[in-house]
Amino acid sequence: MRTFLLTLAVVDDLLAIMVIAVFYTAALNVPALLLSLLPLAVFGFLVQKRIRSWWLLLPLAALTWVLMHESGVHATVAGVLLAFTVPVVRSSAAGGPEAGPGLAEHFEHRLRPLSAGFAVPVFAFFSAGVAIGGVSGLGESLGDSIAIGIVVGLVAGKAIGITGATWLVSRFTRAQLDENLSWTDVIGLALLGGMGFTVSLLITELAYGAESESYDHAKVGILAGTVLAALIATVVLRIRNRKYREIAALERVDVDADGIPDVYEAPEDIGPPPARRRTVDDDADHDPDWRGAPPPGRPAKPFADS
């Protein structure tokens, strides 16, 4: 259930990409769109075969991106489609999940420095510049209906949407909220989902245009909504901080020392504690009449005789 909550908190970005693909395509070039599916299919075939040579995959990804851009569909969609083709779990032919992480995790580790260290900061730097115009300008921007709508959407909309979707899933499916969690935790996580930034800025630029006054007001609304959502989530989640420490302690208990925390195993799968290994101190001949404390791991008698 916790995995579901985390997934639900970020799946809205994928929905936002779908909105970009459907509603922000002014003119569609069908031949270019169909051609983009060819390198995408080849890329998917190669990664399904666990071929990860960059000199093969990178040109195919770039070609897919270019053709998608030329089709009139926002090129961001190409990145999402390419990512969907990468296997998350190893297939049986590749040894199954027990053989190690899937190719998606491998790519994530390889690309994280480039993505988190360069791409996202550069995008944020060029997209988040806001002309506030002092206190009066800030008040004017926050009073604009566009900014107010964005703040309400990020704070209240995300909280209601994520919490409501979680309730529906727990109500009408077999999924259940973890016994250690409460709906306060769900609301706190839903509020964290309101920390929209990169995708929100992208949609704002597409919707209003980079040179419009509404674009600046919308960016102020995004930043204000993000900060407000983070502050409220901090207050809500800190109420449960003691419970989170208890959960963290339980997740470190591994009685049978098999590398899997006992909380993630069925009771019948938890084996007995491993046998205690004898140390050199167990075999040392300590002199019971010697009044001092013998050095650990060394016989006491030679020191007593001296």
mmCIF file with all atom_site columns, N, CA, C and O in Angstrom, residues 144-183:
data_model
loop_
_atom_site.group_PDB
_atom_site.id
_atom_site.type_symbol
_atom_site.label_atom_id
_atom_site.label_alt_id
_atom_site.label_comp_id
_atom_site.label_asym_id
_atom_site.label_entity_id
_atom_site.label_seq_id
_atom_site.pdbx_PDB_ins_code
_atom_site.Cartn_x
_atom_site.Cartn_y
_atom_site.Cartn_z
_atom_site.occupancy
_atom_site.B_iso_or_equiv
_atom_site.pdbx_formal_charge
_atom_site.auth_seq_id
_atom_site.auth_comp_id
_atom_site.auth_asym_id
_atom_site.auth_atom_id
_atom_site.pdbx_PDB_model_num
ATOM 1   N N  . ASP A 1 144 ? -3.896  37.709 -8.801  1.00 0.00 ? 144 ASP A N  1
ATOM 2   C CA . ASP A 1 144 ? -4.401  37.364 -10.119 1.00 0.00 ? 144 ASP A CA 1
ATOM 3   C C  . ASP A 1 144 ? -5.154  36.039 -10.055 1.00 0.00 ? 144 ASP A C  1
ATOM 4   O O  . ASP A 1 144 ? -4.756  35.104 -9.341  1.00 0.00 ? 144 ASP A O  1
ATOM 5   N N  . SER A 1 145 ? -6.236  35.932 -10.786 1.00 0.00 ? 145 SER A N  1
ATOM 6   C CA . SER A 1 145 ? -7.063  34.718 -10.739 1.00 0.00 ? 145 SER A CA 1
ATOM 7   C C  . SER A 1 145 ? -6.301  33.480 -11.199 1.00 0.00 ? 145 SER A C  1
ATOM 8   O O  . SER A 1 145 ? -6.539  32.375 -10.706 1.00 0.00 ? 145 SER A O  1
ATOM 9   N N  . ILE A 1 146 ? -5.368  33.663 -12.138 1.00 0.00 ? 146 ILE A N  1
ATOM 10  C CA . ILE A 1 146 ? -4.577  32.522 -12.611 1.00 0.00 ? 146 ILE A CA 1
ATOM 11  C C  . ILE A 1 146 ? -3.709  31.979 -11.481 1.00 0.00 ? 146 ILE A C  1
ATOM 12  O O  . ILE A 1 146 ? -3.668  30.767 -11.238 1.00 0.00 ? 146 ILE A O  1
ATOM 13  N N  . ALA A 1 147 ? -3.007  32.884 -10.781 1.00 0.00 ? 147 ALA A N  1
ATOM 14  C CA . ALA A 1 147 ? -2.145  32.451 -9.680  1.00 0.00 ? 147 ALA A CA 1
ATOM 15  C C  . ALA A 1 147 ? -2.960  31.815 -8.567  1.00 0.00 ? 147 ALA A C  1
ATOM 16  O O  . ALA A 1 147 ? -2.563  30.783 -7.991  1.00 0.00 ? 147 ALA A O  1
ATOM 17  N N  . ILE A 1 148 ? -4.107  32.398 -8.240  1.00 0.00 ? 148 ILE A N  1
ATOM 18  C CA . ILE A 1 148 ? -4.953  31.833 -7.183  1.00 0.00 ? 148 ILE A CA 1
ATOM 19  C C  . ILE A 1 148 ? -5.420  30.425 -7.567  1.00 0.00 ? 148 ILE A C  1
ATOM 20  O O  . ILE A 1 148 ? -5.409  29.501 -6.748  1.00 0.00 ? 148 ILE A O  1
ATOM 21  N N  . GLY A 1 149 ? -5.825  30.260 -8.811  1.00 0.00 ? 149 GLY A N  1
ATOM 22  C CA . GLY A 1 149 ? -6.258  28.937 -9.260  1.00 0.00 ? 149 GLY A CA 1
ATOM 23  C C  . GLY A 1 149 ? -5.155  27.909 -9.180  1.00 0.00 ? 149 GLY A C  1
ATOM 24  O O  . GLY A 1 149 ? -5.393  26.751 -8.785  1.00 0.00 ? 149 GLY A O  1
ATOM 25  N N  . ILE A 1 150 ? -3.933  28.309 -9.525  1.00 0.00 ? 150 ILE A N  1
ATOM 26  C CA . ILE A 1 150 ? -2.800  27.375 -9.463  1.00 0.00 ? 150 ILE A CA 1
ATOM 27  C C  . ILE A 1 150 ? -2.491  27.003 -8.021  1.00 0.00 ? 150 ILE A C  1
ATOM 28  O O  . ILE A 1 150 ? -2.260  25.823 -7.701  1.00 0.00 ? 150 ILE A O  1
ATOM 29  N N  . VAL A 1 151 ? -2.490  27.988 -7.111  1.00 0.00 ? 151 VAL A N  1
ATOM 30  C CA . VAL A 1 151 ? -2.216  27.698 -5.699  1.00 0.00 ? 151 VAL A CA 1
ATOM 31  C C  . VAL A 1 151 ? -3.263  26.749 -5.136  1.00 0.00 ? 151 VAL A C  1
ATOM 32  O O  . VAL A 1 151 ? -2.941  25.761 -4.463  1.00 0.00 ? 151 VAL A O  1
ATOM 33  N N  . VAL A 1 152 ? -4.527  27.018 -5.414  1.00 0.00 ? 152 VAL A N  1
ATOM 34  C CA . VAL A 1 152 ? -5.599  26.140 -4.919  1.00 0.00 ? 152 VAL A CA 1
ATOM 35  C C  . VAL A 1 152 ? -5.473  24.745 -5.521  1.00 0.00 ? 152 VAL A C  1
ATOM 36  O O  . VAL A 1 152 ? -5.669  23.729 -4.839  1.00 0.00 ? 152 VAL A O  1
ATOM 37  N N  . GLY A 1 153 ? -5.120  24.675 -6.799  1.00 0.00 ? 153 GLY A N  1
ATOM 38  C CA . GLY A 1 153 ? -4.964  23.370 -7.442  1.00 0.00 ? 153 GLY A CA 1
ATOM 39  C C  . GLY A 1 153 ? -3.831  22.558 -6.855  1.00 0.00 ? 153 GLY A C  1
ATOM 40  O O  . GLY A 1 153 ? -3.967  21.358 -6.606  1.00 0.00 ? 153 GLY A O  1
ATOM 41  N N  . LEU A 1 154 ? -2.681  23.221 -6.617  1.00 0.00 ? 154 LEU A N  1
ATOM 42  C CA . LEU A 1 154 ? -1.529  22.506 -6.079  1.00 0.00 ? 154 LEU A CA 1
ATOM 43  C C  . LEU A 1 154 ? -1.730  22.079 -4.626  1.00 0.00 ? 154 LEU A C  1
ATOM 44  O O  . LEU A 1 154 ? -1.314  20.983 -4.233  1.00 0.00 ? 154 LEU A O  1
ATOM 45  N N  . VAL A 1 155 ? -2.355  22.923 -3.829  1.00 0.00 ? 155 VAL A N  1
ATOM 46  C CA . VAL A 1 155 ? -2.509  22.619 -2.399  1.00 0.00 ? 155 VAL A CA 1
ATOM 47  C C  . VAL A 1 155 ? -3.758  21.779 -2.146  1.00 0.00 ? 155 VAL A C  1
ATOM 48  O O  . VAL A 1 155 ? -3.685  20.646 -1.664  1.00 0.00 ? 155 VAL A O  1
ATOM 49  N N  . ALA A 1 156 ? -4.919  22.322 -2.495  1.00 0.00 ? 156 ALA A N  1
ATOM 50  C CA . ALA A 1 156 ? -6.172  21.615 -2.209  1.00 0.00 ? 156 ALA A CA 1
ATOM 51  C C  . ALA A 1 156 ? -6.455  20.532 -3.250  1.00 0.00 ? 156 ALA A C  1
ATOM 52  O O  . ALA A 1 156 ? -6.875  19.417 -2.896  1.00 0.00 ? 156 ALA A O  1
ATOM 53  N N  . GLY A 1 157 ? -6.219  20.845 -4.523  1.00 0.00 ? 157 GLY A N  1
ATOM 54  C CA . GLY A 1 157 ? -6.539  19.886 -5.575  1.00 0.00 ? 157 GLY A CA 1
ATOM 55  C C  . GLY A 1 157 ? -5.757  18.595 -5.455  1.00 0.00 ? 157 GLY A C  1
ATOM 56  O O  . GLY A 1 157 ? -6.320  17.491 -5.535  1.00 0.00 ? 157 GLY A O  1
ATOM 57  N N  . LYS A 1 158 ? -4.441  18.713 -5.268  1.00 0.00 ? 158 LYS A N  1
ATOM 58  C CA . LYS A 1 158 ? -3.622  17.505 -5.133  1.00 0.00 ? 158 LYS A CA 1
ATOM 59  C C  . LYS A 1 158 ? -4.007  16.729 -3.876  1.00 0.00 ? 158 LYS A C  1
ATOM 60  O O  . LYS A 1 158 ? -4.086  15.496 -3.901  1.00 0.00 ? 158 LYS A O  1
ATOM 61  N N  . ALA A 1 159 ? -4.233  17.422 -2.769  1.00 0.00 ? 159 ALA A N  1
ATOM 62  C CA . ALA A 1 159 ? -4.586  16.735 -1.524  1.00 0.00 ? 159 ALA A CA 1
ATOM 63  C C  . ALA A 1 159 ? -5.891  15.972 -1.676  1.00 0.00 ? 159 ALA A C  1
ATOM 64  O O  . ALA A 1 159 ? -6.002  14.797 -1.278  1.00 0.00 ? 159 ALA A O  1
ATOM 65  N N  . ILE A 1 160 ? -6.891  16.621 -2.254  1.00 0.00 ? 160 ILE A N  1
ATOM 66  C CA . ILE A 1 160 ? -8.190  15.958 -2.433  1.00 0.00 ? 160 ILE A CA 1
ATOM 67  C C  . ILE A 1 160 ? -8.087  14.820 -3.443  1.00 0.00 ? 160 ILE A C  1
ATOM 68  O O  . ILE A 1 160 ? -8.626  13.726 -3.226  1.00 0.00 ? 160 ILE A O  1
ATOM 69  N N  . GLY A 1 161 ? -7.399  15.058 -4.543  1.00 0.00 ? 161 GLY A N  1
ATOM 70  C CA . GLY A 1 161 ? -7.308  14.041 -5.587  1.00 0.00 ? 161 GLY A CA 1
ATOM 71  C C  . GLY A 1 161 ? -6.575  12.789 -5.143  1.00 0.00 ? 161 GLY A C  1
ATOM 72  O O  . GLY A 1 161 ? -7.058  11.667 -5.335  1.00 0.00 ? 161 GLY A O  1
ATOM 73  N N  . ILE A 1 162 ? -5.397  12.957 -4.554  1.00 0.00 ? 162 ILE A N  1
ATOM 74  C CA . ILE A 1 162 ? -4.603  11.792 -4.140  1.00 0.00 ? 162 ILE A CA 1
ATOM 75  C C  . ILE A 1 162 ? -5.273  11.058 -2.988  1.00 0.00 ? 162 ILE A C  1
ATOM 76  O O  . ILE A 1 162 ? -5.358  9.830  -2.978  1.00 0.00 ? 162 ILE A O  1
ATOM 77  N N  . THR A 1 163 ? -5.762  11.812 -2.007  1.00 0.00 ? 163 THR A N  1
ATOM 78  C CA . THR A 1 163 ? -6.443  11.165 -0.872  1.00 0.00 ? 163 THR A CA 1
ATOM 79  C C  . THR A 1 163 ? -7.709  10.458 -1.342  1.00 0.00 ? 163 THR A C  1
ATOM 80  O O  . THR A 1 163 ? -7.988  9.318  -0.933  1.00 0.00 ? 163 THR A O  1
ATOM 81  N N  . GLY A 1 164 ? -8.477  11.105 -2.199  1.00 0.00 ? 164 GLY A N  1
ATOM 82  C CA . GLY A 1 164 ? -9.707  10.492 -2.702  1.00 0.00 ? 164 GLY A CA 1
ATOM 83  C C  . GLY A 1 164 ? -9.432  9.243  -3.513  1.00 0.00 ? 164 GLY A C  1
ATOM 84  O O  . GLY A 1 164 ? -10.133 8.227  -3.372  1.00 0.00 ? 164 GLY A O  1
ATOM 85  N N  . ALA A 1 165 ? -8.410  9.290  -4.391  1.00 0.00 ? 165 ALA A N  1
ATOM 86  C CA . ALA A 1 165 ? -8.082  8.108  -5.187  1.00 0.00 ? 165 ALA A CA 1
ATOM 87  C C  . ALA A 1 165 ? -7.610  6.961  -4.305  1.00 0.00 ? 165 ALA A C  1
ATOM 88  O O  . ALA A 1 165 ? -7.949  5.790  -4.543  1.00 0.00 ? 165 ALA A O  1
ATOM 89  N N  . THR A 1 166 ? -6.846  7.280  -3.263  1.00 0.00 ? 166 THR A N  1
ATOM 90  C CA . THR A 1 166 ? -6.391  6.241  -2.331  1.00 0.00 ? 166 THR A CA 1
ATOM 91  C C  . THR A 1 166 ? -7.575  5.615  -1.604  1.00 0.00 ? 166 THR A C  1
ATOM 92  O O  . THR A 1 166 ? -7.638  4.390  -1.426  1.00 0.00 ? 166 THR A O  1
ATOM 93  N N  . TRP A 1 167 ? -8.531  6.438  -1.187  1.00 0.00 ? 167 TRP A N  1
ATOM 94  C CA . TRP A 1 167 ? -9.717  5.908  -0.509  1.00 0.00 ? 167 TRP A CA 1
ATOM 95  C C  . TRP A 1 167 ? -10.522 5.005  -1.434  1.00 0.00 ? 167 TRP A C  1
ATOM 96  O O  . TRP A 1 167 ? -11.001 3.937  -1.027  1.00 0.00 ? 167 TRP A O  1
ATOM 97  N N  . LEU A 1 168 ? -10.672 5.405  -2.691  1.00 0.00 ? 168 LEU A N  1
ATOM 98  C CA . LEU A 1 168 ? -11.430 4.598  -3.641  1.00 0.00 ? 168 LEU A CA 1
ATOM 99  C C  . LEU A 1 168 ? -10.767 3.233  -3.865  1.00 0.00 ? 168 LEU A C  1
ATOM 100 O O  . LEU A 1 168 ? -11.446 2.207  -3.920  1.00 0.00 ? 168 LEU A O  1
ATOM 101 N N  . VAL A 1 169 ? -9.445  3.245  -3.989  1.00 0.00 ? 169 VAL A N  1
ATOM 102 C CA . VAL A 1 169 ? -8.728  1.979  -4.203  1.00 0.00 ? 169 VAL A CA 1
ATOM 103 C C  . VAL A 1 169 ? -8.864  1.074  -2.985  1.00 0.00 ? 169 VAL A C  1
ATOM 104 O O  . VAL A 1 169 ? -9.108  -0.133 -3.099  1.00 0.00 ? 169 VAL A O  1
ATOM 105 N N  . SER A 1 170 ? -8.719  1.639  -1.772  1.00 0.00 ? 170 SER A N  1
ATOM 106 C CA . SER A 1 170 ? -8.842  0.836  -0.560  1.00 0.00 ? 170 SER A CA 1
ATOM 107 C C  . SER A 1 170 ? -10.283 0.392  -0.313  1.00 0.00 ? 170 SER A C  1
ATOM 108 O O  . SER A 1 170 ? -10.523 -0.613 0.344   1.00 0.00 ? 170 SER A O  1
ATOM 109 N N  . ARG A 1 171 ? -11.244 1.133  -0.868  1.00 0.00 ? 171 ARG A N  1
ATOM 110 C CA . ARG A 1 171 ? -12.659 0.811  -0.648  1.00 0.00 ? 171 ARG A CA 1
ATOM 111 C C  . ARG A 1 171 ? -13.148 -0.252 -1.607  1.00 0.00 ? 171 ARG A C  1
ATOM 112 O O  . ARG A 1 171 ? -13.935 -1.133 -1.224  1.00 0.00 ? 171 ARG A O  1
ATOM 113 N N  . PHE A 1 172 ? -12.688 -0.223 -2.851  1.00 0.00 ? 172 PHE A N  1
ATOM 114 C CA . PHE A 1 172 ? -13.271 -1.085 -3.873  1.00 0.00 ? 172 PHE A CA 1
ATOM 115 C C  . PHE A 1 172 ? -12.303 -2.147 -4.402  1.00 0.00 ? 172 PHE A C  1
ATOM 116 O O  . PHE A 1 172 ? -12.641 -2.860 -5.342  1.00 0.00 ? 172 PHE A O  1
ATOM 117 N N  . THR A 1 173 ? -11.105 -2.247 -3.851  1.00 0.00 ? 173 THR A N  1
ATOM 118 C CA . THR A 1 173 ? -10.187 -3.322 -4.213  1.00 0.00 ? 173 THR A CA 1
ATOM 119 C C  . THR A 1 173 ? -9.700  -4.008 -2.939  1.00 0.00 ? 173 THR A C  1
ATOM 120 O O  . THR A 1 173 ? -10.086 -3.631 -1.836  1.00 0.00 ? 173 THR A O  1
ATOM 121 N N  . ARG A 1 174 ? -8.844  -4.983 -3.108  1.00 0.00 ? 174 ARG A N  1
ATOM 122 C CA . ARG A 1 174 ? -8.312  -5.698 -1.949  1.00 0.00 ? 174 ARG A CA 1
ATOM 123 C C  . ARG A 1 174 ? -7.144  -4.972 -1.295  1.00 0.00 ? 174 ARG A C  1
ATOM 124 O O  . ARG A 1 174 ? -6.628  -5.428 -0.274  1.00 0.00 ? 174 ARG A O  1
ATOM 125 N N  . ALA A 1 175 ? -6.701  -3.874 -1.873  1.00 0.00 ? 175 ALA A N  1
ATOM 126 C CA . ALA A 1 175 ? -5.621  -3.090 -1.266  1.00 0.00 ? 175 ALA A CA 1
ATOM 127 C C  . ALA A 1 175 ? -6.089  -2.487 0.054   1.00 0.00 ? 175 ALA A C  1
ATOM 128 O O  . ALA A 1 175 ? -7.240  -2.050 0.178   1.00 0.00 ? 175 ALA A O  1
ATOM 129 N N  . GLN A 1 176 ? -5.230  -2.507 1.037   1.00 0.00 ? 176 GLN A N  1
ATOM 130 C CA . GLN A 1 176 ? -5.553  -1.975 2.357   1.00 0.00 ? 176 GLN A CA 1
ATOM 131 C C  . GLN A 1 176 ? -4.426  -1.078 2.840   1.00 0.00 ? 176 GLN A C  1
ATOM 132 O O  . GLN A 1 176 ? -3.260  -1.287 2.501   1.00 0.00 ? 176 GLN A O  1
ATOM 133 N N  . LEU A 1 177 ? -4.807  -0.090 3.628   1.00 0.00 ? 177 LEU A N  1
ATOM 134 C CA . LEU A 1 177 ? -3.815  0.787  4.226   1.00 0.00 ? 177 LEU A CA 1
ATOM 135 C C  . LEU A 1 177 ? -3.012  0.007  5.260   1.00 0.00 ? 177 LEU A C  1
ATOM 136 O O  . LEU A 1 177 ? -3.574  -0.772 6.028   1.00 0.00 ? 177 LEU A O  1
ATOM 137 N N  . ASP A 1 178 ? -1.699  0.192  5.252   1.00 0.00 ? 178 ASP A N  1
ATOM 138 C CA . ASP A 1 178 ? -0.849  -0.494 6.214   1.00 0.00 ? 178 ASP A CA 1
ATOM 139 C C  . ASP A 1 178 ? -1.321  -0.208 7.637   1.00 0.00 ? 178 ASP A C  1
ATOM 140 O O  . ASP A 1 178 ? -1.696  0.922  7.957   1.00 0.00 ? 178 ASP A O  1
ATOM 141 N N  . GLU A 1 179 ? -1.309  -1.247 8.475   1.00 0.00 ? 179 GLU A N  1
ATOM 142 C CA . GLU A 1 179 ? -1.811  -1.098 9.839   1.00 0.00 ? 179 GLU A CA 1
ATOM 143 C C  . GLU A 1 179 ? -1.019  -0.066 10.645  1.00 0.00 ? 179 GLU A C  1
ATOM 144 O O  . GLU A 1 179 ? -1.520  0.469  11.636  1.00 0.00 ? 179 GLU A O  1
ATOM 145 N N  . ASN A 1 180 ? 0.220   0.215  10.236  1.00 0.00 ? 180 ASN A N  1
ATOM 146 C CA . ASN A 1 180 ? 1.027   1.205  10.947  1.00 0.00 ? 180 ASN A CA 1
ATOM 147 C C  . ASN A 1 180 ? 0.774   2.640  10.474  1.00 0.00 ? 180 ASN A C  1
ATOM 148 O O  . ASN A 1 180 ? 1.304   3.580  11.051  1.00 0.00 ? 180 ASN A O  1
ATOM 149 N N  . LEU A 1 181 ? -0.009  2.780  9.401   1.00 0.00 ? 181 LEU A N  1
ATOM 150 C CA . LEU A 1 181 ? -0.274  4.095  8.843   1.00 0.00 ? 181 LEU A CA 1
ATOM 151 C C  . LEU A 1 181 ? -1.720  4.491  9.097   1.00 0.00 ? 181 LEU A C  1
ATOM 152 O O  . LEU A 1 181 ? -2.572  3.658  9.385   1.00 0.00 ? 181 LEU A O  1
ATOM 153 N N  . SER A 1 182 ? -1.978  5.783  8.989   1.00 0.00 ? 182 SER A N  1
ATOM 154 C CA . SER A 1 182 ? -3.331  6.312  9.157   1.00 0.00 ? 182 SER A CA 1
ATOM 155 C C  . SER A 1 182 ? -3.634  7.241  7.991   1.00 0.00 ? 182 SER A C  1
ATOM 156 O O  . SER A 1 182 ? -2.764  7.545  7.168   1.00 0.00 ? 182 SER A O  1
ATOM 157 N N  . TRP A 1 183 ? -4.868  7.720  7.946   1.00 0.00 ? 183 TRP A N  1
ATOM 158 C CA . TRP A 1 183 ? -5.248  8.630  6.867   1.00 0.00 ? 183 TRP A CA 1
ATOM 159 C C  . TRP A 1 183 ? -4.569  9.983  7.010   1.00 0.00 ? 183 TRP A C  1
ATOM 160 O O  . TRP A 1 183 ? -4.471  10.743 6.045   1.00 0.00 ? 183 TRP A O  1
#
